[in-house]
mmCIF file of N, CA and C in Angstrom:
data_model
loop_
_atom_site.group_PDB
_atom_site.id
_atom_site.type_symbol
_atom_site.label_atom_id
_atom_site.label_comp_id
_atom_site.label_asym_id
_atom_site.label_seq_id
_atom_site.Cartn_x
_atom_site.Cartn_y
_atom_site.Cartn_z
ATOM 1 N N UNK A 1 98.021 -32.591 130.395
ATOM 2 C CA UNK A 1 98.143 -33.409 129.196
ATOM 3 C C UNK A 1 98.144 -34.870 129.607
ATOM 4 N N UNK A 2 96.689 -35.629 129.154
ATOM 5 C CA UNK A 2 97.201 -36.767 129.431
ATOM 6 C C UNK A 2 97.847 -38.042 128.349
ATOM 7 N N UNK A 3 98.648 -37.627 127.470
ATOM 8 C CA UNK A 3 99.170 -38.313 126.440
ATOM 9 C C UNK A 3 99.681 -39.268 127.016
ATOM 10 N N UNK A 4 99.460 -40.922 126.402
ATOM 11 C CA UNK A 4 100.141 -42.118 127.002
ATOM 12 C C UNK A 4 99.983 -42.267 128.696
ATOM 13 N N UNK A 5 99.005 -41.880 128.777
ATOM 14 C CA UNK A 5 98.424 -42.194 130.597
ATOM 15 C C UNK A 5 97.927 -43.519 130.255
ATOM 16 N N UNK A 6 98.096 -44.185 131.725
ATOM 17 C CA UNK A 6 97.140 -45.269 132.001
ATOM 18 C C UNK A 6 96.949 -45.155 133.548
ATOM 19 N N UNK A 7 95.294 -45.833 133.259
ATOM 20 C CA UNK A 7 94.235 -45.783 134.152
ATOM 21 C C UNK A 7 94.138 -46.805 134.226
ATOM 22 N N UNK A 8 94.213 -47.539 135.632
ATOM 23 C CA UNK A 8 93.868 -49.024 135.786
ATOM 24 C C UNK A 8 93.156 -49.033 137.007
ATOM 25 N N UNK A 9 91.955 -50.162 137.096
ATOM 26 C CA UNK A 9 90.793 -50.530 138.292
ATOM 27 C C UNK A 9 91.070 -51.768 138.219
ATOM 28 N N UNK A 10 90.537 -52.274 139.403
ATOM 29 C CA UNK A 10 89.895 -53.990 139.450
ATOM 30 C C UNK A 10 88.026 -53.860 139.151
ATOM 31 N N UNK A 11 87.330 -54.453 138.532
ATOM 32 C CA UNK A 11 85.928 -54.600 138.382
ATOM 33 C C UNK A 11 85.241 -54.935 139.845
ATOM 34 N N UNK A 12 83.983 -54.194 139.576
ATOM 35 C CA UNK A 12 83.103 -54.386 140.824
ATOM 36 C C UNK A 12 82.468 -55.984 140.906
ATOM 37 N N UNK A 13 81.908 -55.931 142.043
ATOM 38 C CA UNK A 13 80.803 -57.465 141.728
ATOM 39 C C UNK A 13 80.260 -57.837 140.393
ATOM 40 N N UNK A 14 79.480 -56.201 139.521
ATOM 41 C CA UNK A 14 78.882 -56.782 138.453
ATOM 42 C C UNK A 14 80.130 -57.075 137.405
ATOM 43 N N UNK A 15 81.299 -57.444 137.554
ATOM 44 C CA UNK A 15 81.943 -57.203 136.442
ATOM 45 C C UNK A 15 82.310 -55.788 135.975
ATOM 46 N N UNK A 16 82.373 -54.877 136.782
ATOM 47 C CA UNK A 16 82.185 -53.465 136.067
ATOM 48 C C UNK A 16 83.646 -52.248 136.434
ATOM 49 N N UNK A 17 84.297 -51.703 135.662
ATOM 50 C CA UNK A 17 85.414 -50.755 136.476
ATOM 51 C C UNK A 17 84.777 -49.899 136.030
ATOM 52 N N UNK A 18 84.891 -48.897 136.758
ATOM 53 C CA UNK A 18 84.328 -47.346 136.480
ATOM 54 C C UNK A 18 85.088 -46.499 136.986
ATOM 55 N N UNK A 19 85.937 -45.180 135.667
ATOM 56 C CA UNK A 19 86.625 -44.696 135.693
ATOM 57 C C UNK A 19 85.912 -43.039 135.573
ATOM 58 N N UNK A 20 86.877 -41.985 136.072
ATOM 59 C CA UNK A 20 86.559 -40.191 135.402
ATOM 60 C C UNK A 20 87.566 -40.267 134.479
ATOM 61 N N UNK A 21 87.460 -39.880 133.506
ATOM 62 C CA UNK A 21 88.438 -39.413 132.349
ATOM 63 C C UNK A 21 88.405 -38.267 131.525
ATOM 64 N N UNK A 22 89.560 -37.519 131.468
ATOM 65 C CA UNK A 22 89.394 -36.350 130.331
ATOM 66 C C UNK A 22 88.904 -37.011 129.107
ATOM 67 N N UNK A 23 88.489 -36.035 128.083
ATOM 68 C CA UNK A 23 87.710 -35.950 127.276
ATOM 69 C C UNK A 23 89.122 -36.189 126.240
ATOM 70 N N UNK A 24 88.717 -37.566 125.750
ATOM 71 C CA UNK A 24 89.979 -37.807 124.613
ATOM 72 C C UNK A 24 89.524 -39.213 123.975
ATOM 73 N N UNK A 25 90.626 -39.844 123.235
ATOM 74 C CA UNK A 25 90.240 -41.277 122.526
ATOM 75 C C UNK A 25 91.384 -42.100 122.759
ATOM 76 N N UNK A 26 90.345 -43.056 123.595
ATOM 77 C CA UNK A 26 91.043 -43.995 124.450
ATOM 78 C C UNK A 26 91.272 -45.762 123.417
ATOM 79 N N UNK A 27 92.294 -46.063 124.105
ATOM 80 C CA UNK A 27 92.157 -47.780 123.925
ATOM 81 C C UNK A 27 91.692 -48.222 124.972
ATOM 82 N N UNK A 28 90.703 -49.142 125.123
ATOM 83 C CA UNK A 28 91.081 -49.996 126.536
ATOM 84 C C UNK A 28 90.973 -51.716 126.051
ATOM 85 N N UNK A 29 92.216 -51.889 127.467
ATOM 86 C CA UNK A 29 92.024 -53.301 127.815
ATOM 87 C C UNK A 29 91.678 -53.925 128.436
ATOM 88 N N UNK A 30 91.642 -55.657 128.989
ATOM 89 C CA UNK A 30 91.206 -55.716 129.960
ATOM 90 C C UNK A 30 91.836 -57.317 130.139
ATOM 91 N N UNK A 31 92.381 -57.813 130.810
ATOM 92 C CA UNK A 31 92.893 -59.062 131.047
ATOM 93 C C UNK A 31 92.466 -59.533 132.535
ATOM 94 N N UNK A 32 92.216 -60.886 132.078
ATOM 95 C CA UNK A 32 92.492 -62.006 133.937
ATOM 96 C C UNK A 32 92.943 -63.301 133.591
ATOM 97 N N UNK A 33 93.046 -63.632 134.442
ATOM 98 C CA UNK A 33 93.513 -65.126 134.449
ATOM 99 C C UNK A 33 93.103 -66.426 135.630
ATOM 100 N N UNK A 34 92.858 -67.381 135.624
ATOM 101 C CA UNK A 34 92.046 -68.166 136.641
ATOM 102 C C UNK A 34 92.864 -69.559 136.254
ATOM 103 N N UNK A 35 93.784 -70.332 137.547
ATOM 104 C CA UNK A 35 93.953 -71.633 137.455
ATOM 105 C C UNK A 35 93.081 -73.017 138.086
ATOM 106 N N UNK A 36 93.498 -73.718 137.149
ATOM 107 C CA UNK A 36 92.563 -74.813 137.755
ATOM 108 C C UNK A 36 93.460 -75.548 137.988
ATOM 109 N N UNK A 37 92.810 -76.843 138.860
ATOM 110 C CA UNK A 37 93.631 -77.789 138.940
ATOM 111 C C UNK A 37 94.469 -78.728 137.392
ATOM 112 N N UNK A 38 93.620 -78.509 136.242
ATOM 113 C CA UNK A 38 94.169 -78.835 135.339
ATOM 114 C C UNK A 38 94.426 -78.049 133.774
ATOM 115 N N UNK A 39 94.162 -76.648 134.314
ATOM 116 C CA UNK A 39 94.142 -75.574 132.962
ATOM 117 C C UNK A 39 94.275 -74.061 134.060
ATOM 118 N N UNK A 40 95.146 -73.690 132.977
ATOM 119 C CA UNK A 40 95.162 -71.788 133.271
ATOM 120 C C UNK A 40 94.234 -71.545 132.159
ATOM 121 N N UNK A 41 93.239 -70.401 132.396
ATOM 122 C CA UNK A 41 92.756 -70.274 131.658
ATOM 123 C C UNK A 41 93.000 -68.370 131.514
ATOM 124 N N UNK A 42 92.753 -67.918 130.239
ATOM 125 C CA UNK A 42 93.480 -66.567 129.908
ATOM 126 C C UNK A 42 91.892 -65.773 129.532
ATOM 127 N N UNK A 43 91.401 -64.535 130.162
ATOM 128 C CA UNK A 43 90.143 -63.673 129.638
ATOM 129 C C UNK A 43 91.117 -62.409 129.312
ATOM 130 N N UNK A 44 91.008 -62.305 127.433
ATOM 131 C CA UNK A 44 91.930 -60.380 127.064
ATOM 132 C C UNK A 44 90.260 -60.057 126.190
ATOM 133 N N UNK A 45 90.653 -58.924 126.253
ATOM 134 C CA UNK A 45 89.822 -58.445 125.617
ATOM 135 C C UNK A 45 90.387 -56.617 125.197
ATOM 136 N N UNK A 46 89.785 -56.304 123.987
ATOM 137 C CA UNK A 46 90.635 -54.856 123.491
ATOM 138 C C UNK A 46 89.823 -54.102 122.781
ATOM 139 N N UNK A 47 89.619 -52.809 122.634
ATOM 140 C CA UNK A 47 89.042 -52.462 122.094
ATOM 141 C C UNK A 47 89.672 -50.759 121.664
ATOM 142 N N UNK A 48 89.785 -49.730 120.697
ATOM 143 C CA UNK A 48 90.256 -48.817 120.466
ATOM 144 C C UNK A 48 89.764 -47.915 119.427
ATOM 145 N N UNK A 49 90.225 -46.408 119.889
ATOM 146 C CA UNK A 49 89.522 -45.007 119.198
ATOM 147 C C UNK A 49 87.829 -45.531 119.991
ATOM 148 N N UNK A 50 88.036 -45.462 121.156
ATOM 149 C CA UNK A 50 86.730 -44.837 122.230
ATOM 150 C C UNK A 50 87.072 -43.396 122.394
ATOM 151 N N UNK A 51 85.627 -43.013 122.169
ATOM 152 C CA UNK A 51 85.582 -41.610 122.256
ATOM 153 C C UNK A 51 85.559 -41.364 123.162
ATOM 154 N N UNK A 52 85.629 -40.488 124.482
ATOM 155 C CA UNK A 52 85.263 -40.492 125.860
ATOM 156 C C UNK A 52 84.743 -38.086 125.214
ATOM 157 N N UNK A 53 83.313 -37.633 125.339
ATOM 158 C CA UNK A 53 82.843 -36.239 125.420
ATOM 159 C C UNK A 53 83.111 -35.459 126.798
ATOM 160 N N UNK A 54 83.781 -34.632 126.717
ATOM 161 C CA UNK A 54 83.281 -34.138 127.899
ATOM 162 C C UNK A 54 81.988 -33.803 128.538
ATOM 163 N N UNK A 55 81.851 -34.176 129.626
ATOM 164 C CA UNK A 55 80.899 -33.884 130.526
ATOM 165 C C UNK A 55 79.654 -35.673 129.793
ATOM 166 N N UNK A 56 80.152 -36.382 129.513
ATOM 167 C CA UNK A 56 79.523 -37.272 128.737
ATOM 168 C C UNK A 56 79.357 -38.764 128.930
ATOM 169 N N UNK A 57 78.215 -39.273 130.144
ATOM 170 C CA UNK A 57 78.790 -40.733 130.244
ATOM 171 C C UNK A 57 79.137 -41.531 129.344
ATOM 172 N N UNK A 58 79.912 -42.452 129.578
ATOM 173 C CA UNK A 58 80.029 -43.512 128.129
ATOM 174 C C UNK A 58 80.012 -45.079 128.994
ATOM 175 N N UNK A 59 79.405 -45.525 128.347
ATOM 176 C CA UNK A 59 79.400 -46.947 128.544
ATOM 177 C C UNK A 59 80.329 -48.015 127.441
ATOM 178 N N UNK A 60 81.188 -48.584 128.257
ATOM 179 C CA UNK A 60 81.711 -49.543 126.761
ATOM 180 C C UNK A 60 82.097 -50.799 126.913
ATOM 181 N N UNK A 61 81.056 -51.431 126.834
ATOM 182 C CA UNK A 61 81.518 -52.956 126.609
ATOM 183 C C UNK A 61 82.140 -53.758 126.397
ATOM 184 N N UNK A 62 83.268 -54.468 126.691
ATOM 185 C CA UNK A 62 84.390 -55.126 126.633
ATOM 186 C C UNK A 62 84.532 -56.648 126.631
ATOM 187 N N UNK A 63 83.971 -57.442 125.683
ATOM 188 C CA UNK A 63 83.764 -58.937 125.629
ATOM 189 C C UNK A 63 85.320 -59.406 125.567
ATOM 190 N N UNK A 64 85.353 -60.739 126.582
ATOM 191 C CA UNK A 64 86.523 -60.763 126.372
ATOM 192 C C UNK A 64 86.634 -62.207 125.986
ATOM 193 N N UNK A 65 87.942 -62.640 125.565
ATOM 194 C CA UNK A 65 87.722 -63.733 124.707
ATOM 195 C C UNK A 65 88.892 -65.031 125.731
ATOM 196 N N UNK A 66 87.828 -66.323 125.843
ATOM 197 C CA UNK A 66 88.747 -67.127 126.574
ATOM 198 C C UNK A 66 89.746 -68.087 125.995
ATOM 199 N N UNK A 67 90.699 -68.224 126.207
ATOM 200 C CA UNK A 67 91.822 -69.239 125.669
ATOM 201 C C UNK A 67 92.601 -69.762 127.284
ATOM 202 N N UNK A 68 92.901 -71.478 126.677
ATOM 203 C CA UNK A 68 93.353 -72.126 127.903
ATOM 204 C C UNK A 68 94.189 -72.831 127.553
ATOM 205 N N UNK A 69 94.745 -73.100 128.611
ATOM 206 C CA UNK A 69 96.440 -74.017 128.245
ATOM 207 C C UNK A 69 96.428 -75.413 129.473
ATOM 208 N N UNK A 70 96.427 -76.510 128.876
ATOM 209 C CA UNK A 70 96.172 -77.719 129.756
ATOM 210 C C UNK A 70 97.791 -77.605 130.928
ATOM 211 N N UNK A 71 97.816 -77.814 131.874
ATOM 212 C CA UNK A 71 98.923 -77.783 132.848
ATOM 213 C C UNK A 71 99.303 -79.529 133.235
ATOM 214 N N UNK A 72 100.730 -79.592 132.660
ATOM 215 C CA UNK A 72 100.970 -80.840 132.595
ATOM 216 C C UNK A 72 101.945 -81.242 133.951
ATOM 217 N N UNK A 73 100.997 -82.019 134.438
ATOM 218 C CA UNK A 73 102.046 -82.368 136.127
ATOM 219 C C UNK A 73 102.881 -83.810 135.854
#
């Protein structure tokens, strides 16, 4: 039973995590974060009720959305 599991990767070069999963309906997320010398900047992105078939690749796209916060020295 995988009720309330989580599955977590880091992305490949292309941007990409690639997971096996039972056959169920997933949420996924996906967060990073990158500082600069004068901004943190925040990448979330969410998406939910993904179908995942058994025996069934799925591809799912995950745009993620940027927001930044100026860092005051």
């Amino acid at each position: 039973n995988t009720t309330a599991s989580t599955f977590v990767d880091s992305t490949d070069t292309q941007g990409e995590a690639h997971f096996t999963l039972p056959a169920g309906i997933y949420s996924v997320r996906s967060s990073a974060q990158k500082t600069t010398k004068d901004y943190r900047y925040f990448f979330n992105g969410a998406k939910s009720q993904v179908v995942v078939a058994v025996d069934s690749p799925r591809v799912v796209t995950l745009p993620l959305v940027m927001s930044k916060k100026r860092i005051v020295n």
